Short mmCIF file of C-alpha atoms in Angstrom, two decimals:
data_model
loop_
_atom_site.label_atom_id
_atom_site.label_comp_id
_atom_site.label_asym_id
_atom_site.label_seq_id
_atom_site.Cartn_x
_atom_site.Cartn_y
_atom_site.Cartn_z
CA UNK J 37 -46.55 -46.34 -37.91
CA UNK J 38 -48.68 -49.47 -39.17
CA UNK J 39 -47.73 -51.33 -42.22
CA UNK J 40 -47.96 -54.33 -44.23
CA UNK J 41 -45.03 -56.66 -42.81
CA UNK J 42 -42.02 -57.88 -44.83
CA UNK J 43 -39.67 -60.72 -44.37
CA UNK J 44 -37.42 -58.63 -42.66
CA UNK J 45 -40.12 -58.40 -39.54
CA UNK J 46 -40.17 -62.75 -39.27
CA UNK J 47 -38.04 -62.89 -36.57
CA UNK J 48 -39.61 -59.87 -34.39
CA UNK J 49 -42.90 -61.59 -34.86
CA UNK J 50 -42.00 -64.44 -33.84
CA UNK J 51 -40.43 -63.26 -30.80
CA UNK J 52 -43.04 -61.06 -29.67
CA UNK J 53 -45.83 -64.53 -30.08
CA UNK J 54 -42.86 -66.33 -28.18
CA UNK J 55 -43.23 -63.98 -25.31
CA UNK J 56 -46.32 -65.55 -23.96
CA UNK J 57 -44.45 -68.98 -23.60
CA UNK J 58 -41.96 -67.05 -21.44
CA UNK J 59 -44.38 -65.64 -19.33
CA UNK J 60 -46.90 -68.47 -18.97
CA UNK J 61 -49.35 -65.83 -20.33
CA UNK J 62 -52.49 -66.56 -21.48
CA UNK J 63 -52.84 -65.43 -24.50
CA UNK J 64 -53.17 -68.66 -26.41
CA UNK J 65 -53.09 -72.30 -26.25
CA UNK J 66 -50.13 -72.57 -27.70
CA UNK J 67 -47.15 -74.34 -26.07
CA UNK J 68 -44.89 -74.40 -28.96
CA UNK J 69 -42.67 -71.41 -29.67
CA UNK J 70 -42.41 -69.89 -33.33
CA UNK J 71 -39.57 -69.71 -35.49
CA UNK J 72 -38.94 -66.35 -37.83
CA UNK J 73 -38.69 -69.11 -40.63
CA UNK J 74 -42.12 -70.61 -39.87
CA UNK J 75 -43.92 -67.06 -39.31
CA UNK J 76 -41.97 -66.02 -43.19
CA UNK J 77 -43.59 -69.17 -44.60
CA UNK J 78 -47.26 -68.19 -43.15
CA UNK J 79 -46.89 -65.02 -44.29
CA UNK J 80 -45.96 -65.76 -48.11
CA UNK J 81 -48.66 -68.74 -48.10
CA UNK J 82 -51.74 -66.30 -46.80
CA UNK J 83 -50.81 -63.80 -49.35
CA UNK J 84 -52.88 -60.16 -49.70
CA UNK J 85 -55.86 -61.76 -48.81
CA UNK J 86 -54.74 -62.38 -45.24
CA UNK J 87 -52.06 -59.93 -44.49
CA UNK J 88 -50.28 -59.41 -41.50
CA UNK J 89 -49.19 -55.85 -40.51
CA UNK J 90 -46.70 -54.64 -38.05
CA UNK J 91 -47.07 -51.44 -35.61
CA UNK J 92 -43.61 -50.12 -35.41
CA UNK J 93 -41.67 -46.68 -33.65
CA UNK J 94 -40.28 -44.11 -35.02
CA UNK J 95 -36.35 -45.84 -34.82
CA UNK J 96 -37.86 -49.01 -36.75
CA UNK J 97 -38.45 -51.42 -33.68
CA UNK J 98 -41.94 -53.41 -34.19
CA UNK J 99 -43.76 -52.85 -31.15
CA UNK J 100 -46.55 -55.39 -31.96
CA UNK J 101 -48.51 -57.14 -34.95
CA UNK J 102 -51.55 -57.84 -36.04
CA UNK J 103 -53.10 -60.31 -38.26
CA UNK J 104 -56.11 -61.71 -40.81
CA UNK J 105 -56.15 -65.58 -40.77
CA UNK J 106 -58.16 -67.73 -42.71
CA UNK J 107 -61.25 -68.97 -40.65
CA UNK J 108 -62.38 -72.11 -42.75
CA UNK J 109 -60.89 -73.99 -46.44
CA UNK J 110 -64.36 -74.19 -47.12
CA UNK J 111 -65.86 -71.74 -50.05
CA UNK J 112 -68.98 -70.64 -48.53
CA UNK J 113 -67.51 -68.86 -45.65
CA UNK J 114 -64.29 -67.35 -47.69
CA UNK J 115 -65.66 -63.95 -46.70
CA UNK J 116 -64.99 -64.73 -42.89
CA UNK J 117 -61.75 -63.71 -41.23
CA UNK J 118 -60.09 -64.61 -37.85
CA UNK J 119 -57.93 -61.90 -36.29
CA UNK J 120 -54.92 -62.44 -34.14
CA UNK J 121 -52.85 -59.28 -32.25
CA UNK J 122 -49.79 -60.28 -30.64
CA UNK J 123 -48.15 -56.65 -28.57
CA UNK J 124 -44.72 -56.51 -27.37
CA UNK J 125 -44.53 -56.78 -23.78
CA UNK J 126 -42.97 -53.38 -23.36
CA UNK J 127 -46.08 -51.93 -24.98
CA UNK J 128 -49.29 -53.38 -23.36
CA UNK J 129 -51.66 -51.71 -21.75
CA UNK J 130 -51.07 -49.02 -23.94
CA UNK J 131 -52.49 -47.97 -27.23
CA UNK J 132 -50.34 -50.37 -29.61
CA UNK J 133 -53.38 -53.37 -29.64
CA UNK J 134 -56.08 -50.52 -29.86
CA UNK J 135 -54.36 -49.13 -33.22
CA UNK J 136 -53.40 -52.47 -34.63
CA UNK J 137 -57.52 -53.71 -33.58
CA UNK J 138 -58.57 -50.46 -35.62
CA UNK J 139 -56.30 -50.79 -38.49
CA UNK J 140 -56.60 -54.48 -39.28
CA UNK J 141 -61.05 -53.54 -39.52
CA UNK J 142 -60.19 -51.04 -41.74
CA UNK J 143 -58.14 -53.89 -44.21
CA UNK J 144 -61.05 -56.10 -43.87
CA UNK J 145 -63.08 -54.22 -45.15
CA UNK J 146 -61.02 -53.28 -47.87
CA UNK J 147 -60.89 -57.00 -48.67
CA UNK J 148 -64.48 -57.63 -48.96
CA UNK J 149 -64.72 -59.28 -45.46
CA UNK J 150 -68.37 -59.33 -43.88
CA UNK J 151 -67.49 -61.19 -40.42
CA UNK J 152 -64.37 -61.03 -38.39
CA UNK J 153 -63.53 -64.32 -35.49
CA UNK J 154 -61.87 -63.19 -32.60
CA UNK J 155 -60.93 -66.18 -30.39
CA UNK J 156 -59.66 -65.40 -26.60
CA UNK J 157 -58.98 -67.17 -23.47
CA UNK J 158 -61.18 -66.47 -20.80
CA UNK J 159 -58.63 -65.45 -18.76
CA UNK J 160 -57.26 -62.98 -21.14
CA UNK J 161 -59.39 -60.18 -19.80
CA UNK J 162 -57.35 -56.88 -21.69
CA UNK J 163 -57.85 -58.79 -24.99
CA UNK J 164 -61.46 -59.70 -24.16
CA UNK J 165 -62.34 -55.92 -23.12
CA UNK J 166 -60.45 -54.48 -25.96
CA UNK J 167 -62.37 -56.42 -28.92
CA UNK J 168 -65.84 -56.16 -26.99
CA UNK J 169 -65.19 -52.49 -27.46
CA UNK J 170 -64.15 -52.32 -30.92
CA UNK J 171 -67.80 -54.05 -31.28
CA UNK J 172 -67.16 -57.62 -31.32
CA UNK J 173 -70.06 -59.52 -29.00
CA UNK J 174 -69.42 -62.52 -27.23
CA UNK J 175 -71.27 -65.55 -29.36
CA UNK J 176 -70.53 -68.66 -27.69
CA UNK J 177 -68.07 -69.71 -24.72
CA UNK J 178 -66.59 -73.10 -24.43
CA UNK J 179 -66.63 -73.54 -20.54
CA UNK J 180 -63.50 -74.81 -19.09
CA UNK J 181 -62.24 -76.38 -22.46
CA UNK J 182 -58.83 -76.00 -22.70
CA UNK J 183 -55.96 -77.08 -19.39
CA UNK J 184 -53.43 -74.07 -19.40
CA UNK J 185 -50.92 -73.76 -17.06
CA UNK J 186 -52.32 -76.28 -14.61
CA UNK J 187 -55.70 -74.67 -14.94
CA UNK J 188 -59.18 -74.87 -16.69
CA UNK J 189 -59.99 -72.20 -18.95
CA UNK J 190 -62.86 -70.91 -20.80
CA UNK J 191 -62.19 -70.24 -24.84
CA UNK J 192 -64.44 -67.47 -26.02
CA UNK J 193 -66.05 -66.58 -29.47
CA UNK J 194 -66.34 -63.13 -30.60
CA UNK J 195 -67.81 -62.14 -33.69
CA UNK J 196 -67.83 -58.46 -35.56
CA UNK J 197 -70.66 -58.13 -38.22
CA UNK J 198 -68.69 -55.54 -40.55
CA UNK J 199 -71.79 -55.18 -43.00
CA UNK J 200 -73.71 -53.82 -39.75
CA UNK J 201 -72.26 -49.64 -39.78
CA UNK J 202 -70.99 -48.99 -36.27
CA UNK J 203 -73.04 -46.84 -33.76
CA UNK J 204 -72.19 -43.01 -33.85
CA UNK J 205 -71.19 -43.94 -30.55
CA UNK J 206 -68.83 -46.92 -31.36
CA UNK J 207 -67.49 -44.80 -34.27
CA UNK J 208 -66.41 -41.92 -32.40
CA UNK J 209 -64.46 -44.35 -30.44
CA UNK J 210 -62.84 -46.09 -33.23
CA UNK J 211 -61.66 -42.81 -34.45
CA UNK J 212 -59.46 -42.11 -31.81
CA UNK J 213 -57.06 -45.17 -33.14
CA UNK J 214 -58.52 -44.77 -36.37
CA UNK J 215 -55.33 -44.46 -38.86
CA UNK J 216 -54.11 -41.28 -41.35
CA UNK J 217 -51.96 -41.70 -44.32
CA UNK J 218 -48.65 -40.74 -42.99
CA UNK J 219 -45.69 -39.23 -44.90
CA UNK J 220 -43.25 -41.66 -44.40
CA UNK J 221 -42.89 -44.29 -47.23
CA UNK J 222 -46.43 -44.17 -47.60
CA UNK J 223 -47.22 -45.63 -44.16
CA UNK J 224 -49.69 -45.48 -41.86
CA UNK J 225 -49.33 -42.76 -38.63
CA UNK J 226 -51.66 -42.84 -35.79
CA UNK J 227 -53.39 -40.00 -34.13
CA UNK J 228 -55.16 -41.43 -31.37
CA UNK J 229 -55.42 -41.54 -27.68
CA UNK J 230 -51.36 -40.65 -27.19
CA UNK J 231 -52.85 -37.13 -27.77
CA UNK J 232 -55.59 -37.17 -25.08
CA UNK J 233 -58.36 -34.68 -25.06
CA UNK J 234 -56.30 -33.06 -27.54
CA UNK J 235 -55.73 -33.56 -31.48
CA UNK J 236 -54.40 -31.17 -33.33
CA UNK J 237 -55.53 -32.00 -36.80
CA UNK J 238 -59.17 -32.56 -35.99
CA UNK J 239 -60.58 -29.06 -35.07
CA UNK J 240 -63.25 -27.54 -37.15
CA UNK J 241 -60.01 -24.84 -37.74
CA UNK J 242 -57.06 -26.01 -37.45
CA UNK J 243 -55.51 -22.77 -38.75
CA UNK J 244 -57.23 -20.72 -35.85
CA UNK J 245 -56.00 -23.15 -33.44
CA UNK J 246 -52.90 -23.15 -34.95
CA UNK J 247 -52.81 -19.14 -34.39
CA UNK J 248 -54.35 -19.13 -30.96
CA UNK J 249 -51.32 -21.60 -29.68
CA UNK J 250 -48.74 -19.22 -31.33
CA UNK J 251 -50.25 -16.09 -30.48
CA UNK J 252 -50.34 -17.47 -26.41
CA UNK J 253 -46.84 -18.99 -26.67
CA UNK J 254 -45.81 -15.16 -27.57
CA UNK J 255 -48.17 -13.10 -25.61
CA UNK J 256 -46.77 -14.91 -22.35
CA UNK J 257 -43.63 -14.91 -23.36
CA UNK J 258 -42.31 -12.46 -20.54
CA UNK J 259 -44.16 -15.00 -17.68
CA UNK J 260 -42.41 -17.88 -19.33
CA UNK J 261 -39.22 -16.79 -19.24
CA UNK J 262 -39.85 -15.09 -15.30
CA UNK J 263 -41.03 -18.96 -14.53
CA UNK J 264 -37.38 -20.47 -15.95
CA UNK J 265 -35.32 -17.63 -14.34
CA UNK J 266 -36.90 -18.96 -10.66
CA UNK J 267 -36.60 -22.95 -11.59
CA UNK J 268 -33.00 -21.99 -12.52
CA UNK J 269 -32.60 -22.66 -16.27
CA UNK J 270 -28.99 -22.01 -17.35
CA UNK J 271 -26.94 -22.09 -20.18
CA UNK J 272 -25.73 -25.69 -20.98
CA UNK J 273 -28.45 -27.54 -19.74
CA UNK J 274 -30.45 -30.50 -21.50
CA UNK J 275 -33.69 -29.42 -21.57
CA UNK J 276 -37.29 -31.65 -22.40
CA UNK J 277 -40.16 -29.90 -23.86
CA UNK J 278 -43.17 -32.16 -23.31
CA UNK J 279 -46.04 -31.42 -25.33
CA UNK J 280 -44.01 -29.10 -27.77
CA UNK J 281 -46.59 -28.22 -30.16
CA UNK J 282 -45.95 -25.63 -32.65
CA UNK J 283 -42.70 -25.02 -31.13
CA UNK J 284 -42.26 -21.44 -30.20
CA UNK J 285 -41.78 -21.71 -26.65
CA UNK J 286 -39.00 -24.67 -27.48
CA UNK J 287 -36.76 -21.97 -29.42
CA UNK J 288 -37.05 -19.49 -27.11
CA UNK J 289 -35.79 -22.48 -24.38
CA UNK J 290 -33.06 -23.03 -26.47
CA UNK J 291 -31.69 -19.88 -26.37
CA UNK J 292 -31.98 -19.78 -22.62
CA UNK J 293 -29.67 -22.81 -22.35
CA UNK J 294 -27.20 -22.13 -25.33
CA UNK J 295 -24.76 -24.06 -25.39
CA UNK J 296 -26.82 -26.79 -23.78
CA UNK J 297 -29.70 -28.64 -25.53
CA UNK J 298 -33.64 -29.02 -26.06
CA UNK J 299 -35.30 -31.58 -27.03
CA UNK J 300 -39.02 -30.88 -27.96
CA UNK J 301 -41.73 -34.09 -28.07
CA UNK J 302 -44.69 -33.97 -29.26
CA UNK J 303 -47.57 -36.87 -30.28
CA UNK J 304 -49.10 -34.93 -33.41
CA UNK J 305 -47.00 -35.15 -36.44
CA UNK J 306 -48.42 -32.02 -37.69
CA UNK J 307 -47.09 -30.22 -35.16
CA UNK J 308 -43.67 -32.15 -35.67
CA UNK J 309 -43.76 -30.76 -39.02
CA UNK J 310 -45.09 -27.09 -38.10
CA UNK J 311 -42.24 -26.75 -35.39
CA UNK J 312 -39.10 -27.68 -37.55
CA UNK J 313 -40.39 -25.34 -40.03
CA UNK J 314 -40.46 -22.60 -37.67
CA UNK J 315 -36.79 -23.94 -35.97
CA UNK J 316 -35.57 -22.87 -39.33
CA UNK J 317 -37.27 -19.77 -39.52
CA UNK J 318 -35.81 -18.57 -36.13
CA UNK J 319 -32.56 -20.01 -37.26
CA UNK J 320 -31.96 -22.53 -33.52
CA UNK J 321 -29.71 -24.98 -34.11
CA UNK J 322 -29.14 -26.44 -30.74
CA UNK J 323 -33.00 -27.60 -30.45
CA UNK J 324 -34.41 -30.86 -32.26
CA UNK J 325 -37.78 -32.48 -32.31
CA UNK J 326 -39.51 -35.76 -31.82
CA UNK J 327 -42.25 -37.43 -32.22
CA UNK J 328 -43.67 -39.56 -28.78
CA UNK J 329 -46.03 -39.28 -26.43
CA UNK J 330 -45.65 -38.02 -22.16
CA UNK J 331 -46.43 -42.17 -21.44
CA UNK J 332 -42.96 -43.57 -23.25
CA UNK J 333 -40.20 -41.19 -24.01
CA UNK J 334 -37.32 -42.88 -25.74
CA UNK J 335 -34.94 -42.06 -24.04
CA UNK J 336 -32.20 -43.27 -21.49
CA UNK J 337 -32.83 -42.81 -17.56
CA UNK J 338 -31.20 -39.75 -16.45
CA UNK J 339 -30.95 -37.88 -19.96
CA UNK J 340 -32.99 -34.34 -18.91
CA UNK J 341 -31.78 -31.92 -16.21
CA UNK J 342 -34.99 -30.18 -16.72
CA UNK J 343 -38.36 -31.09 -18.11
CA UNK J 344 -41.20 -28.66 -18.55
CA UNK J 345 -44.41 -29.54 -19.85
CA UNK J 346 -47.14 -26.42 -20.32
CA UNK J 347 -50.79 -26.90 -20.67
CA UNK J 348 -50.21 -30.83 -21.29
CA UNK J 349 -51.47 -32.40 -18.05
CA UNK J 350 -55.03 -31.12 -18.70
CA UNK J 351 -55.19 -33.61 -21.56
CA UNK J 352 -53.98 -36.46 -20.24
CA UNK J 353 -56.00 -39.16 -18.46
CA UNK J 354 -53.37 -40.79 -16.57
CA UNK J 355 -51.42 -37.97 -15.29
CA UNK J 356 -49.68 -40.15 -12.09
CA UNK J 357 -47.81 -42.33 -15.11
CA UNK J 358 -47.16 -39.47 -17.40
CA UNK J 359 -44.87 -38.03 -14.01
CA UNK J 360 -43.60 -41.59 -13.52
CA UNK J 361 -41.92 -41.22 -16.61
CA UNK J 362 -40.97 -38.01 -16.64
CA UNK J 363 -38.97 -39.35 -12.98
CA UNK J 364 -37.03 -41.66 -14.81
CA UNK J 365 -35.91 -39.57 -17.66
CA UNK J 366 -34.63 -37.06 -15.32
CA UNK J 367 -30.83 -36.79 -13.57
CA UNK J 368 -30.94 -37.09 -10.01
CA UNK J 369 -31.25 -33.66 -8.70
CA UNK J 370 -33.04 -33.02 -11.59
CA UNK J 371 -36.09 -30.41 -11.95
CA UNK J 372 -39.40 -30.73 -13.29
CA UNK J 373 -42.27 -28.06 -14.17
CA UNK J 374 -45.33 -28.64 -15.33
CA UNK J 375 -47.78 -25.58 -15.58
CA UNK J 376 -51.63 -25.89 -16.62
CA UNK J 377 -55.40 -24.19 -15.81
CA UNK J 378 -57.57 -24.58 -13.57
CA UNK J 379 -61.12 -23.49 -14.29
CA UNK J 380 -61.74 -22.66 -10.33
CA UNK J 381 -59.70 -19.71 -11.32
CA UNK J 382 -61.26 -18.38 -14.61
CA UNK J 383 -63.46 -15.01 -14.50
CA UNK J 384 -64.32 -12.36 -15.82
CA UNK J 385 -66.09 -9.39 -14.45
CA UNK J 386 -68.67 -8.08 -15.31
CA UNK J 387 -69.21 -12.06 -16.13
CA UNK J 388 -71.38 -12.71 -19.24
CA UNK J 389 -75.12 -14.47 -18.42
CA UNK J 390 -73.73 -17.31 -20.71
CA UNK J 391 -70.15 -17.07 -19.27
CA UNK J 392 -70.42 -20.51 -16.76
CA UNK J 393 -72.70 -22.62 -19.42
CA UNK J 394 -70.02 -22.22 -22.37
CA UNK J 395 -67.06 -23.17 -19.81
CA UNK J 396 -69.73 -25.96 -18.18
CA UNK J 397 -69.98 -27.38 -21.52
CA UNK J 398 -66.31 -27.37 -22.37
CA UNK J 399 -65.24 -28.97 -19.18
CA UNK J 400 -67.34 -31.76 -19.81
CA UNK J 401 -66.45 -32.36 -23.40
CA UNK J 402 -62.94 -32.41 -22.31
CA UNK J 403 -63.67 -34.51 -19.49
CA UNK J 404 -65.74 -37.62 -21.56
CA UNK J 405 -62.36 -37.08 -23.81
CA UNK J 406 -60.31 -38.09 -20.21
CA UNK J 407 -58.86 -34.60 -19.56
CA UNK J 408 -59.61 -32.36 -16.83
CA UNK J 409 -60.10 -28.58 -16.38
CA UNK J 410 -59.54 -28.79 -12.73
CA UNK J 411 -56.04 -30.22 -12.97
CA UNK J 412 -53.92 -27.49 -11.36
CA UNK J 413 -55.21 -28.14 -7.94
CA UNK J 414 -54.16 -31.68 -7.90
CA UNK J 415 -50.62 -31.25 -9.30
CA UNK J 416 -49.01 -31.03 -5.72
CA UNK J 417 -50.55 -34.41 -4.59
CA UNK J 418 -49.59 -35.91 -8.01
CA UNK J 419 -45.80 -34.94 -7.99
CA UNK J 420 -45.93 -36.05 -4.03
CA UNK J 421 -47.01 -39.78 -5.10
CA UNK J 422 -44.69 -39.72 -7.91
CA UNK J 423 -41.75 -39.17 -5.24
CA UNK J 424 -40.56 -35.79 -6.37
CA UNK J 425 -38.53 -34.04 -3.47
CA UNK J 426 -38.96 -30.36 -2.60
CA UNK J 427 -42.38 -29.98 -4.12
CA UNK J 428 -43.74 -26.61 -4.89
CA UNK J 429 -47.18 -25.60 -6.18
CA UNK J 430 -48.19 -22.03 -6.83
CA UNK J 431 -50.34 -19.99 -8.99
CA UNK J 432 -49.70 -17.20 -11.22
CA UNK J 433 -52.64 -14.92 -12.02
CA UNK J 434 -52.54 -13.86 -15.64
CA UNK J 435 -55.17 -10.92 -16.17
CA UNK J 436 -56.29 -9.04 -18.97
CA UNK J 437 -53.95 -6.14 -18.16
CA UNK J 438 -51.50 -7.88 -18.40
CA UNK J 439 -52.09 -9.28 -22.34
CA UNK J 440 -55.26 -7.37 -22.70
CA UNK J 441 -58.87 -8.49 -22.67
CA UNK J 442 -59.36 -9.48 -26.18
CA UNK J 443 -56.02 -11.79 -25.92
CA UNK J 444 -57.47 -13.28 -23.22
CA UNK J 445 -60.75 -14.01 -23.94
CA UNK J 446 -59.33 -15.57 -27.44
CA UNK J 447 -56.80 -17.67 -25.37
CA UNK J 448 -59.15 -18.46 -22.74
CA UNK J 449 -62.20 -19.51 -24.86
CA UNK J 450 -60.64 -20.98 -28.44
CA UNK J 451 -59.65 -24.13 -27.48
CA UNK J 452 -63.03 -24.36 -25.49
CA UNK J 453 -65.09 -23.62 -28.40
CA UNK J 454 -63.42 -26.60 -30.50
CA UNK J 455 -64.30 -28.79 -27.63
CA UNK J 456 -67.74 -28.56 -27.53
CA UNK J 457 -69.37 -30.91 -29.66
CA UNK J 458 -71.16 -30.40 -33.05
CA UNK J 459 -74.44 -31.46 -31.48
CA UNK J 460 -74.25 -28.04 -29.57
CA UNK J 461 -72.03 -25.78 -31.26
CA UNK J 462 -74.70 -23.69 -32.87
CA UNK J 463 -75.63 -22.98 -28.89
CA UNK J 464 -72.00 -22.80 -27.86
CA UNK J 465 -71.68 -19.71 -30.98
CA UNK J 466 -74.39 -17.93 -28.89
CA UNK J 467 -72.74 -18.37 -25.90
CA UNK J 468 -69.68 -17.06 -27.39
CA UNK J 469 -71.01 -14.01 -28.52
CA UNK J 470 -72.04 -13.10 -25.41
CA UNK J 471 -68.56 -13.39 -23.84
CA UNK J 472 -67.03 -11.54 -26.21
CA UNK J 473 -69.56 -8.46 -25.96
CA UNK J 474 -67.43 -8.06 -22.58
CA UNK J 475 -64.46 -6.76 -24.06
CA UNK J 476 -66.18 -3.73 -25.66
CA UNK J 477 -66.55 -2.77 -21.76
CA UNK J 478 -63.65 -0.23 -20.79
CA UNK J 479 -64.19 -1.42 -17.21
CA UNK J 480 -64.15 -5.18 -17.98
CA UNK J 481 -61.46 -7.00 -16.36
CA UNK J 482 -60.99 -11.02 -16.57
CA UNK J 483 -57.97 -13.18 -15.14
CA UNK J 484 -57.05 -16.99 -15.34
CA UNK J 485 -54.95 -18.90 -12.72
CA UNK J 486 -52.10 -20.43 -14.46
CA UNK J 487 -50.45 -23.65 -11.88
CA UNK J 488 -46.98 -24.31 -11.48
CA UNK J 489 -45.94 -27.22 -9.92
CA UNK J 490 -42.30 -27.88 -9.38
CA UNK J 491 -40.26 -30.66 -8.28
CA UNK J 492 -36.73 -32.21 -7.60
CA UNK J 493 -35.78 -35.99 -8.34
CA UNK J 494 -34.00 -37.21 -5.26
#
């Protein structure tokens, strides 16, 4: 969640600037460190006008801040802001600056702003990448102008034009940090890049896609539970669902480990929201969910003895640290199972002229969104490097007689369709069509390889 900060945040901003003294960092030129009491008495002299906002987690800690600072005293320029964002250390490198970068354009524009100042060491490459790609360009660059840490340094100008509109190009990018009003004290929640190739939230239909991933989580119901019977899920276990979504296959994990626990994660609030809802309908007590994302669970080393994660990997474009993660939640001895597609096992026979263009066009919507449709192949290699012990990978062919060809198509193509983008959906329809004239064929038969990879924490 973003919002504005209060004097209760002083002393969390202030460490988090502080941090780059510790680490003779480079993210200023600053040598002093920062009280709480002199960050509380910037804040309540800038005023609305130059706010400063904090990005915080779901148990309240900040996890980094952001800032508008006045650029010049002098009138004619009043409508020119400098930005500073200051990210815990625990947090960089992943989305945190992105969100706060997005955010803080969106309140200068709702100031009246028409130029933002970003200021960065030349050394300071992440910071320097990460504003060139919100759309800030390089104006000038001080060479060698400032001696930090027994080294010259170049100080570089950045400038954003925010009465020039963004490039459909920049915008789409911008949207994937861009913020939603949240429910939470009128906040603001992000749905961005923790989701990956997927957002729930942002499909032409959200209510189809919402009944496709109920309607598979039921249909393959009997494989599920044949898959936990051979990893040897038990009663009494702790369980983590990665990637929970609507949460159907979380209560029916529950009740496999009654007494024991499940814990269900998921980035997309909606889905948060959608899952409780049906907890309660299906009356589970010993299941709860959380929002957070497969790249930072909060929780302790060694909390899980089992974590399954099911069509998630697909999504995600940096599977190796997603499993990293996933290592340390686990107990030693602990199991992990992750299970996704691969589209070198998708057909259908007889197989539609316009079969291998729709799923050609999907793949490679889903790949410029960093997932990948070939990711079952490469599971074994990826649990190998992330040190998993007794590492299995197999496949489990899921044909049409077993849920029926119209199931399958809808499962197999829905999420496909939303991927394709709006620039060729008209095209994709037609495509469609033709796929789904199959199933009228009594002799039609279609299958999908669905990879399980399983592993042990030593």
């Amino acid at each position: 969640m973003i919002r504005q900060a209060s004097t209760e945040d002083a002393e969390a901003i202030a460490r988090i600037y502080n941090q780059n003294l510790d680490e003779q960092g480079f993210a200023n030129c600053d040598l002093t460190p920062q009280t709480a009491e002199y960050r509380l008495k910037a804040m309540r002299e800038s005023g609305d006008r130059y706010p400063t906002f904090v990005s915080t987690s779901d148990d309240g800690r900040v996890l980094g801040w952001s800032s508008l600072k006045r650029w010049s005293t002098r009138p004619d320029v009043a409508d020119v802001a400098e930005i500073a964002i200051y990210v815990d250390r625990s947090r960089r490198g992943n989305i945190v600056g992105a969100q706060l970068l997005c955010h803080l354009l969106g309140a200068a524009r709702e100031r009246g702003f028409r130029s933002l100042i970003s200021i960065v060491l030349g050394r300071n490459v992440t910071s320097l990448r990460g504003v060139l790609a919100a759309g800030f360009a390089e104006v000038a660059r001080l060479r060698e102008a400032a001696f930090l840490r027994e080294q010259w340094v170049d100080i570089v100008w950045l400038e954003k034009d925010l009465t020039v509109p963004d490039s459909a190009e920049l915008a789409r990018h911008l949207a994937r940090f861009a913020p939603r009003k949240g429910q939470e004290g009128g906040g603001i929640m992000m749905q961005n890049g923790e989701t990956g190739s997927y957002e729930f939230g942002a499909f032409r239909d959200n209510d189809v896609e919402l009944g496709r991933l109920k309607h598979q989580a039921r249909v393959g119901m009997a494989l599920e539970r044949a898959v936990w019977a051979k990893l040897g899920i038990k009663p009494g276990m702790r369980v983590l669902d990665l990637a929970s979504g609507p949460g159907v296959v979380s209560c029916e994990l529950a009740r496999a480990v009654a007494p024991g626990h499940v814990v269900g994660v998921d980035a997309n609030d909606r889905f948060i929201a959608i899952a409780r809802a049906v907890q309660q309908e299906e009356q589970v007590e010993n299941l709860e969910f959380r929002r957070g994302n497969a790249y930072e669970l909060h929780f302790e080393a060694g909390s899980f003895d089992v974590v399954y994660a099911r069509f998630l990997f697909q999504h995600l474009d940096q599977p190796q640290r997603a499993l990293s993660e996933i290592f340390r939640v686990l107990r030693p001895g602990g199991m992990v199972c992750v299970g996704d597609i691969d589209d070198g096992w998708l057909m259908l026979h007889p197989e539609p002229a316009r079969f291998p263009a729709f799923v050609a066009k999907a793949a490679a919507a889903q790949r410029a969104k960093g997932g990948d449709r070939a990711i079952g192949r490469k599971l074994y290699g990826l649990f190998k490097a992330a040190g998993f012990a007794d590492v299995r990978s197999s496949v489990l062919p899921v044909t049409s007689q077993d849920l029926g060809l119209k199931n399958l198509l809808d499962i197999i193509t829905g999420f496909k369709r939303e991927l394709i983008p709006a620039s060729q959906i008209e095209e994709a329809e037609q495509d469609l069509a033709n796929v789904y004239a199959v199933a009228s064929d009594p002799d039609a038969w279609g299958a999908v390889g669905v990879f399980y990879a399983v592993g042990k924490k030593p």
